[in-house]
Short mmCIF file of C-alpha atoms in Angstrom, two decimals:
data_model
loop_
_atom_site.label_atom_id
_atom_site.label_comp_id
_atom_site.label_asym_id
_atom_site.label_seq_id
_atom_site.Cartn_x
_atom_site.Cartn_y
_atom_site.Cartn_z
CA ARG A 15 27.19 17.12 67.67
CA VAL A 16 27.02 20.00 65.16
CA HIS A 17 28.34 17.67 62.45
CA HIS A 18 25.67 15.12 63.37
CA ILE A 19 22.88 17.72 63.15
CA PHE A 20 24.20 18.93 59.77
CA THR A 21 24.23 15.36 58.48
CA MET A 22 20.64 14.80 59.61
CA VAL A 23 19.42 18.05 58.01
CA SER A 24 21.26 17.27 54.79
CA ALA A 25 19.68 13.84 54.67
CA MET A 26 16.21 15.31 55.25
CA VAL A 27 16.69 17.77 52.37
CA LEU A 28 18.36 15.38 49.96
CA SER A 29 16.15 12.34 50.57
CA PRO A 30 13.08 13.68 48.72
CA LEU A 31 15.30 14.95 45.90
CA LEU A 32 17.13 11.64 45.69
CA THR A 33 13.85 9.74 45.75
CA LEU A 34 12.51 11.89 42.92
CA MET A 35 15.65 11.38 40.87
CA LEU A 36 15.58 7.63 41.37
CA ALA A 37 11.91 7.51 40.48
CA SER A 38 12.53 9.48 37.29
CA ILE A 39 15.36 7.16 36.28
CA ALA A 40 13.22 4.11 36.98
CA THR A 41 10.35 5.53 34.93
CA ALA A 42 12.64 6.33 32.03
CA PHE A 43 13.87 2.74 31.89
CA SER A 44 10.55 1.02 32.52
CA ALA A 45 8.02 3.06 30.49
CA PRO A 46 7.71 2.39 26.77
CA THR A 47 8.92 5.11 24.47
CA THR A 48 6.04 6.49 22.42
CA ALA A 49 6.84 8.48 19.30
CA LYS A 50 3.99 10.89 19.92
CA ALA A 51 4.90 13.12 17.01
CA ASP A 52 5.02 10.28 14.52
CA ILE A 53 2.67 9.02 11.81
CA ALA A 54 2.99 5.49 10.44
CA VAL A 55 1.84 4.80 6.88
CA VAL A 56 1.57 1.04 6.38
CA GLY A 57 1.78 0.29 2.68
CA CYS A 58 3.55 2.82 0.50
CA GLY A 59 2.31 2.18 -3.01
CA VAL A 60 0.59 4.84 -5.10
CA LEU A 61 -1.86 5.80 -2.35
CA GLY A 62 0.60 5.65 0.54
CA THR A 63 3.24 7.61 -1.36
CA SER A 64 0.76 10.35 -2.24
CA LEU A 65 -0.36 10.52 1.39
CA CYS A 66 3.24 10.89 2.65
CA LYS A 67 3.87 13.74 0.22
CA GLN A 68 0.68 15.51 1.26
CA ILE A 69 1.43 15.19 4.98
CA LEU A 70 4.95 16.57 4.54
CA SER A 71 3.69 19.59 2.60
CA HIS A 72 0.64 20.38 4.77
CA PRO A 73 1.14 23.27 7.24
CA ASP A 74 -0.98 21.58 9.92
CA PHE A 75 1.51 18.70 9.99
CA ALA A 76 4.71 20.74 9.84
CA SER A 77 5.93 19.34 13.19
CA ARG A 78 5.08 15.73 12.37
CA SER A 79 7.35 13.00 11.04
CA ILE A 80 6.41 9.93 9.02
CA THR A 81 7.57 6.34 9.01
CA ALA A 82 6.61 4.63 5.76
CA ILE A 83 6.27 0.90 6.43
CA THR A 84 6.61 -1.78 3.75
CA LYS A 85 6.88 -5.56 3.67
CA SER A 86 10.33 -5.56 2.05
CA THR A 87 13.13 -3.18 1.13
CA ALA A 88 12.60 -3.69 -2.62
CA ARG A 89 11.03 -0.27 -3.29
CA HIS A 90 12.64 1.80 -0.53
CA ASP A 91 14.86 3.82 -2.86
CA ASP A 92 11.99 4.45 -5.24
CA ILE A 93 9.72 5.58 -2.39
CA ARG A 94 12.36 8.01 -1.12
CA LYS A 95 12.79 9.45 -4.60
CA GLN A 96 9.05 9.91 -5.04
CA VAL A 97 8.47 11.47 -1.62
CA LEU A 98 11.73 13.34 -1.00
CA GLN A 99 13.40 13.51 -4.42
CA SER A 100 16.36 11.99 -2.58
CA ASP A 101 18.08 8.64 -2.06
CA VAL A 102 18.29 8.97 1.73
CA ASP A 103 15.87 9.40 4.61
CA SER A 104 15.28 12.84 6.13
CA ASP A 105 14.61 13.98 9.68
CA ARG A 106 10.87 13.91 8.91
CA PHE A 107 10.59 10.86 6.65
CA VAL A 108 12.04 7.37 6.94
CA VAL A 109 11.23 4.09 5.22
CA LYS A 110 11.35 0.82 7.16
CA THR A 111 10.10 -2.73 6.83
CA LEU A 112 7.28 -3.91 9.05
CA ASP A 113 9.59 -6.47 10.67
CA ASP A 114 12.11 -3.77 11.56
CA VAL A 115 9.43 -1.60 13.14
CA LEU A 116 7.86 -4.46 15.10
CA GLU A 117 11.27 -5.46 16.46
CA THR A 118 11.34 -2.05 18.21
CA SER A 119 8.67 -3.15 20.68
CA SER A 120 8.70 0.13 22.58
CA LEU A 121 7.88 2.18 19.49
CA ALA A 122 4.30 3.38 19.00
CA PHE A 123 2.77 5.95 16.69
CA GLN A 124 0.18 8.56 17.48
CA ASP A 125 -1.48 8.10 14.07
CA VAL A 126 -1.49 5.06 11.81
CA VAL A 127 -2.84 4.80 8.27
CA PHE A 128 -3.12 1.25 6.95
CA CYS A 129 -3.36 1.42 3.16
CA ALA A 130 -1.60 -1.80 2.14
CA PRO A 131 -3.74 -3.96 -0.20
CA PRO A 132 -4.94 -7.43 0.83
CA SER A 133 -2.92 -9.11 -1.93
CA GLY A 134 0.26 -8.93 0.16
CA PHE A 135 -1.08 -10.82 3.18
CA ASP A 136 -2.11 -14.40 3.91
CA ASN A 137 -4.54 -13.20 6.57
CA TYR A 138 -5.54 -9.61 5.87
CA PRO A 139 -7.83 -9.02 8.89
CA SER A 140 -5.12 -10.32 11.22
CA ALA A 141 -2.55 -8.00 9.62
CA VAL A 142 -4.82 -5.00 10.22
CA LYS A 143 -5.42 -6.08 13.80
CA GLU A 144 -1.69 -6.54 14.43
CA ALA A 145 -0.97 -3.07 13.06
CA ALA A 146 -3.61 -1.49 15.30
CA GLU A 147 -2.44 -3.37 18.39
CA LYS A 148 1.32 -3.08 17.91
CA LEU A 149 1.88 0.16 16.02
CA TRP A 150 -0.82 2.46 17.35
CA ALA A 151 -0.08 4.24 20.65
CA ALA A 152 -2.02 2.67 23.52
CA ASP A 153 -3.59 5.95 24.67
CA LYS A 154 -5.32 6.23 21.24
CA SER A 155 -5.08 10.01 21.30
CA GLY A 156 -4.59 9.87 17.53
CA SER A 157 -6.28 7.99 14.71
CA PHE A 158 -6.09 4.57 13.10
CA VAL A 159 -7.29 4.88 9.51
CA PHE A 160 -7.92 1.77 7.41
CA THR A 161 -8.53 2.12 3.67
CA SER A 162 -11.27 -0.26 2.58
CA SER A 163 -13.39 -0.51 -0.57
CA GLY A 164 -16.88 0.50 -1.59
CA GLY A 165 -17.06 -2.91 -3.24
CA VAL A 166 -18.24 -4.34 0.10
CA TYR A 167 -21.74 -2.91 -0.39
CA GLU A 168 -24.63 -5.18 -1.25
CA GLY A 169 -26.47 -2.91 -3.72
CA LEU A 170 -25.83 -3.97 -7.30
CA ASP A 171 -28.69 -2.96 -9.59
CA GLY A 172 -28.68 0.81 -9.71
CA GLU A 173 -29.31 1.38 -5.99
CA THR A 174 -27.80 4.31 -4.14
CA VAL A 175 -25.68 3.28 -1.17
CA ASP A 176 -24.29 5.34 1.71
CA GLU A 177 -22.32 4.72 4.89
CA SER A 178 -25.17 2.80 6.56
CA SER A 179 -26.13 0.56 3.63
CA PRO A 180 -25.89 -3.22 4.10
CA THR A 181 -22.74 -5.01 3.03
CA LEU A 182 -22.30 -8.31 1.26
CA ASP A 183 -22.28 -11.54 3.26
CA PRO A 184 -18.57 -12.09 3.99
CA GLU A 185 -19.04 -15.86 4.15
CA THR A 186 -20.48 -16.18 0.65
CA ASN A 187 -18.32 -13.39 -0.81
CA PRO A 188 -14.78 -14.21 0.37
CA ARG A 189 -13.08 -11.46 -1.65
CA SER A 190 -15.22 -8.75 -0.07
CA GLY A 191 -15.18 -10.72 3.16
CA ARG A 192 -11.48 -10.01 3.67
CA MET A 193 -12.22 -6.30 3.57
CA ILE A 194 -15.29 -6.56 5.79
CA TYR A 195 -13.47 -8.56 8.46
CA ALA A 196 -10.47 -6.20 8.27
CA GLU A 197 -12.82 -3.23 8.76
CA GLN A 198 -14.30 -4.94 11.81
CA GLU A 199 -10.86 -5.39 13.35
CA ALA A 200 -9.95 -1.73 12.81
CA ILE A 201 -13.24 -0.39 14.14
CA ALA A 202 -13.33 -2.72 17.15
CA LEU A 203 -10.03 -1.24 18.32
CA GLY A 204 -11.22 2.36 17.92
CA GLY A 205 -10.07 3.01 14.38
CA CYS A 206 -12.06 4.01 11.32
CA ALA A 207 -12.56 2.64 7.80
CA LEU A 208 -12.60 4.66 4.58
CA ARG A 209 -14.48 2.79 1.86
CA LEU A 210 -12.90 4.06 -1.34
CA ALA A 211 -14.36 4.17 -4.84
CA GLY A 212 -12.42 2.78 -7.81
CA LEU A 213 -8.97 4.37 -7.82
CA TYR A 214 -7.19 5.80 -10.82
CA THR A 215 -4.34 7.98 -12.07
CA LEU A 216 -3.59 8.95 -15.65
CA GLU A 217 -1.74 5.66 -16.16
CA ARG A 218 -3.61 3.37 -13.77
CA GLY A 219 -7.23 2.28 -13.63
CA ALA A 220 -10.01 0.61 -15.60
CA HIS A 221 -9.67 3.08 -18.49
CA SER A 222 -6.06 2.13 -19.12
CA TYR A 223 -6.76 -1.60 -19.09
CA TRP A 224 -9.91 -1.42 -21.21
CA LEU A 225 -8.44 0.83 -23.90
CA LYS A 226 -5.02 -0.82 -24.08
CA LYS A 227 -5.78 -4.47 -23.40
CA CYS A 228 -9.40 -5.04 -24.48
CA GLN A 229 -9.42 -3.75 -28.06
CA GLU A 230 -9.78 -7.28 -29.43
CA THR A 231 -11.29 -9.18 -26.53
CA GLY A 232 -13.86 -6.58 -25.44
CA VAL A 233 -14.89 -5.40 -21.97
CA GLN A 234 -16.96 -7.62 -19.71
CA GLY A 235 -20.21 -6.00 -18.55
CA ARG A 236 -22.88 -3.70 -19.98
CA GLU A 237 -21.76 -0.36 -21.35
CA ASP A 238 -24.11 1.56 -19.05
CA GLY A 239 -22.90 -0.28 -15.96
CA ILE A 240 -22.29 2.23 -13.14
CA VAL A 241 -18.75 2.89 -11.91
CA ASN A 242 -17.78 5.15 -9.00
CA LEU A 243 -14.29 6.64 -9.18
CA LEU A 244 -11.72 8.49 -7.10
CA HIS A 245 -8.29 9.81 -8.01
CA TYR A 246 -5.46 8.33 -5.93
CA ASP A 247 -4.45 11.80 -4.75
CA ASP A 248 -8.00 12.44 -3.56
CA ALA A 249 -8.05 9.11 -1.72
CA ALA A 250 -4.85 10.22 0.02
CA SER A 251 -6.32 13.62 0.88
CA ALA A 252 -9.35 11.88 2.42
CA CYS A 253 -6.97 9.92 4.68
CA LEU A 254 -5.30 13.20 5.58
CA ALA A 255 -8.71 14.71 6.36
CA ALA A 256 -9.46 11.79 8.69
CA LEU A 257 -6.19 12.46 10.53
CA LYS A 258 -7.03 16.16 10.78
CA VAL A 259 -10.50 15.70 12.33
CA GLY A 260 -9.08 13.14 14.74
CA PRO A 261 -10.63 10.37 16.82
CA THR A 262 -13.37 12.55 18.30
CA VAL A 263 -14.93 12.46 14.82
CA ASN A 264 -13.60 9.31 13.16
CA SER A 265 -13.31 6.71 15.95
CA LYS A 266 -15.30 3.53 15.26
CA ARG A 267 -16.89 5.00 12.14
CA THR A 268 -17.13 3.98 8.50
CA PHE A 269 -16.86 6.57 5.72
CA LEU A 270 -17.67 6.35 2.01
CA ILE A 271 -15.28 8.26 -0.25
CA SER A 272 -15.82 8.98 -3.96
CA ASP A 273 -15.69 11.97 -6.30
CA GLY A 274 -19.49 12.21 -6.14
CA ASN A 275 -19.97 11.83 -9.90
CA PRO A 276 -20.58 8.22 -10.87
CA THR A 277 -20.06 7.37 -14.52
CA THR A 278 -20.44 4.27 -16.71
CA ARG A 279 -18.06 1.85 -18.38
CA LYS A 280 -18.64 3.56 -21.71
CA GLY A 281 -18.42 6.97 -20.04
CA ILE A 282 -14.99 6.10 -18.62
CA CYS A 283 -13.70 5.25 -22.09
CA GLU A 284 -15.29 8.33 -23.65
CA SER A 285 -13.61 10.55 -21.07
CA ALA A 286 -10.22 8.86 -21.45
CA LEU A 287 -10.34 9.22 -25.24
CA LYS A 288 -10.41 13.00 -24.76
CA CYS A 289 -6.92 12.84 -23.30
CA ALA A 290 -3.89 12.90 -25.60
CA SER A 291 -2.45 9.85 -23.83
CA TYR A 292 -5.37 7.70 -25.05
CA SER A 293 -6.62 9.47 -28.17
CA GLN A 294 -5.00 6.87 -30.46
CA TYR A 295 -7.24 4.09 -29.13
CA ALA A 296 -10.73 3.12 -30.26
CA MET A 297 -13.81 2.56 -28.17
CA PRO A 298 -13.81 -1.13 -27.11
CA ARG A 299 -16.80 -3.44 -27.41
CA PHE A 300 -18.86 -4.07 -24.28
CA LEU A 301 -19.87 -7.67 -23.93
CA GLY A 302 -22.85 -7.27 -21.62
CA PRO A 303 -25.19 -8.95 -20.98
CA GLU A 304 -27.54 -6.02 -21.44
CA ASP A 305 -29.83 -7.37 -18.74
CA GLY A 306 -26.90 -7.74 -16.29
CA LEU A 307 -26.71 -5.86 -13.01
CA LYS A 308 -26.03 -2.14 -13.40
CA GLY A 309 -23.99 -1.57 -10.25
CA LYS A 310 -24.48 0.92 -7.44
CA ILE A 311 -24.28 4.68 -6.94
CA TYR A 312 -22.19 5.98 -4.05
CA ASP A 313 -23.52 8.79 -1.89
CA GLY A 314 -20.68 9.86 0.40
CA SER A 315 -22.04 13.31 1.23
CA LYS A 316 -22.29 12.55 4.95
CA SER A 317 -18.66 11.44 4.97
CA ASP A 318 -17.57 14.53 3.08
CA ASP A 319 -19.24 16.74 5.67
CA ALA A 320 -17.89 14.80 8.66
CA LEU A 321 -14.32 14.83 7.35
CA GLN A 322 -14.58 18.37 5.98
CA TRP A 323 -13.26 17.00 2.71
CA LYS A 324 -13.88 17.43 -0.98
CA PRO A 325 -11.98 15.98 -3.94
CA LYS A 326 -9.59 17.98 -6.07
CA TYR A 327 -10.90 16.13 -9.14
CA ASP A 328 -14.68 16.21 -8.92
CA SER A 329 -15.14 13.79 -11.81
CA PHE A 330 -13.15 11.43 -13.99
CA ASP A 331 -14.17 13.45 -17.05
CA SER A 332 -12.86 16.72 -15.60
CA PHE A 333 -9.54 15.04 -14.83
CA MET A 334 -9.16 13.58 -18.29
CA THR A 335 -10.11 16.79 -20.06
CA SER A 336 -7.46 18.67 -18.06
CA CYS A 337 -4.58 16.23 -18.50
#
């Protein structure tokens, strides 16, 4: 009888513990694993690589790890060398293909930055939607940041545009339409879109093409045509700023990002000619027509304030005179 009582008491004590243990085991096997500390960067070209480097070096992201996601393995070694100065992944940075990541169906990222260009996709809006649905953690406690283009704005003849300005008709402007529809997919799912000005580095951008390739043929467009610019590193830091402010600020919003100092086609060439890398070239001809559309002026001051961001290079001229 004593043995029977002891058995009953033991069962009463152990049953709740056993139930809890079984429930924990069941949860572990049934719930998807979410990499809550992870950031996914989809597209690791010049912009994505710069962003990865900035995240890894920023003290606010010291506990975070990054998965750089590409379409193929072709540039993986080069990406590692640029980001890590190493041939192998680290405990905070790995490079994978999109297919490899999607095959791990239980993997989700707290933050996702989609900065792959439309040229690599048959259906760009669908690719952005798939990334938001399959890569971004379902609780959306982090951010989904999509890098778009200021080229989607309607204003063309010297108008100033901001975040709320009308965009081109995507049906009659298919090139801009891809961006507009991709923005809509990102925003509908709770993400944000950063409309970036024309991107450049010392070696890349309109200045390089015009001075190196257009000496004989000339440059299409009027010399005083307006151009808004942004250094690639500043575009990356704007993405970082969007991650820092988080979804309470950026969710379902569109931001306009530029250096705040629009220039002209001729002004771009004049600035570049101040740099030793381009001083051997001559000013190209500008083919006009002189009565052609001037372009638009970006006013991203509201975005700068919301993201608590400002560019390192506040103008193309200041960059070129310091190179």
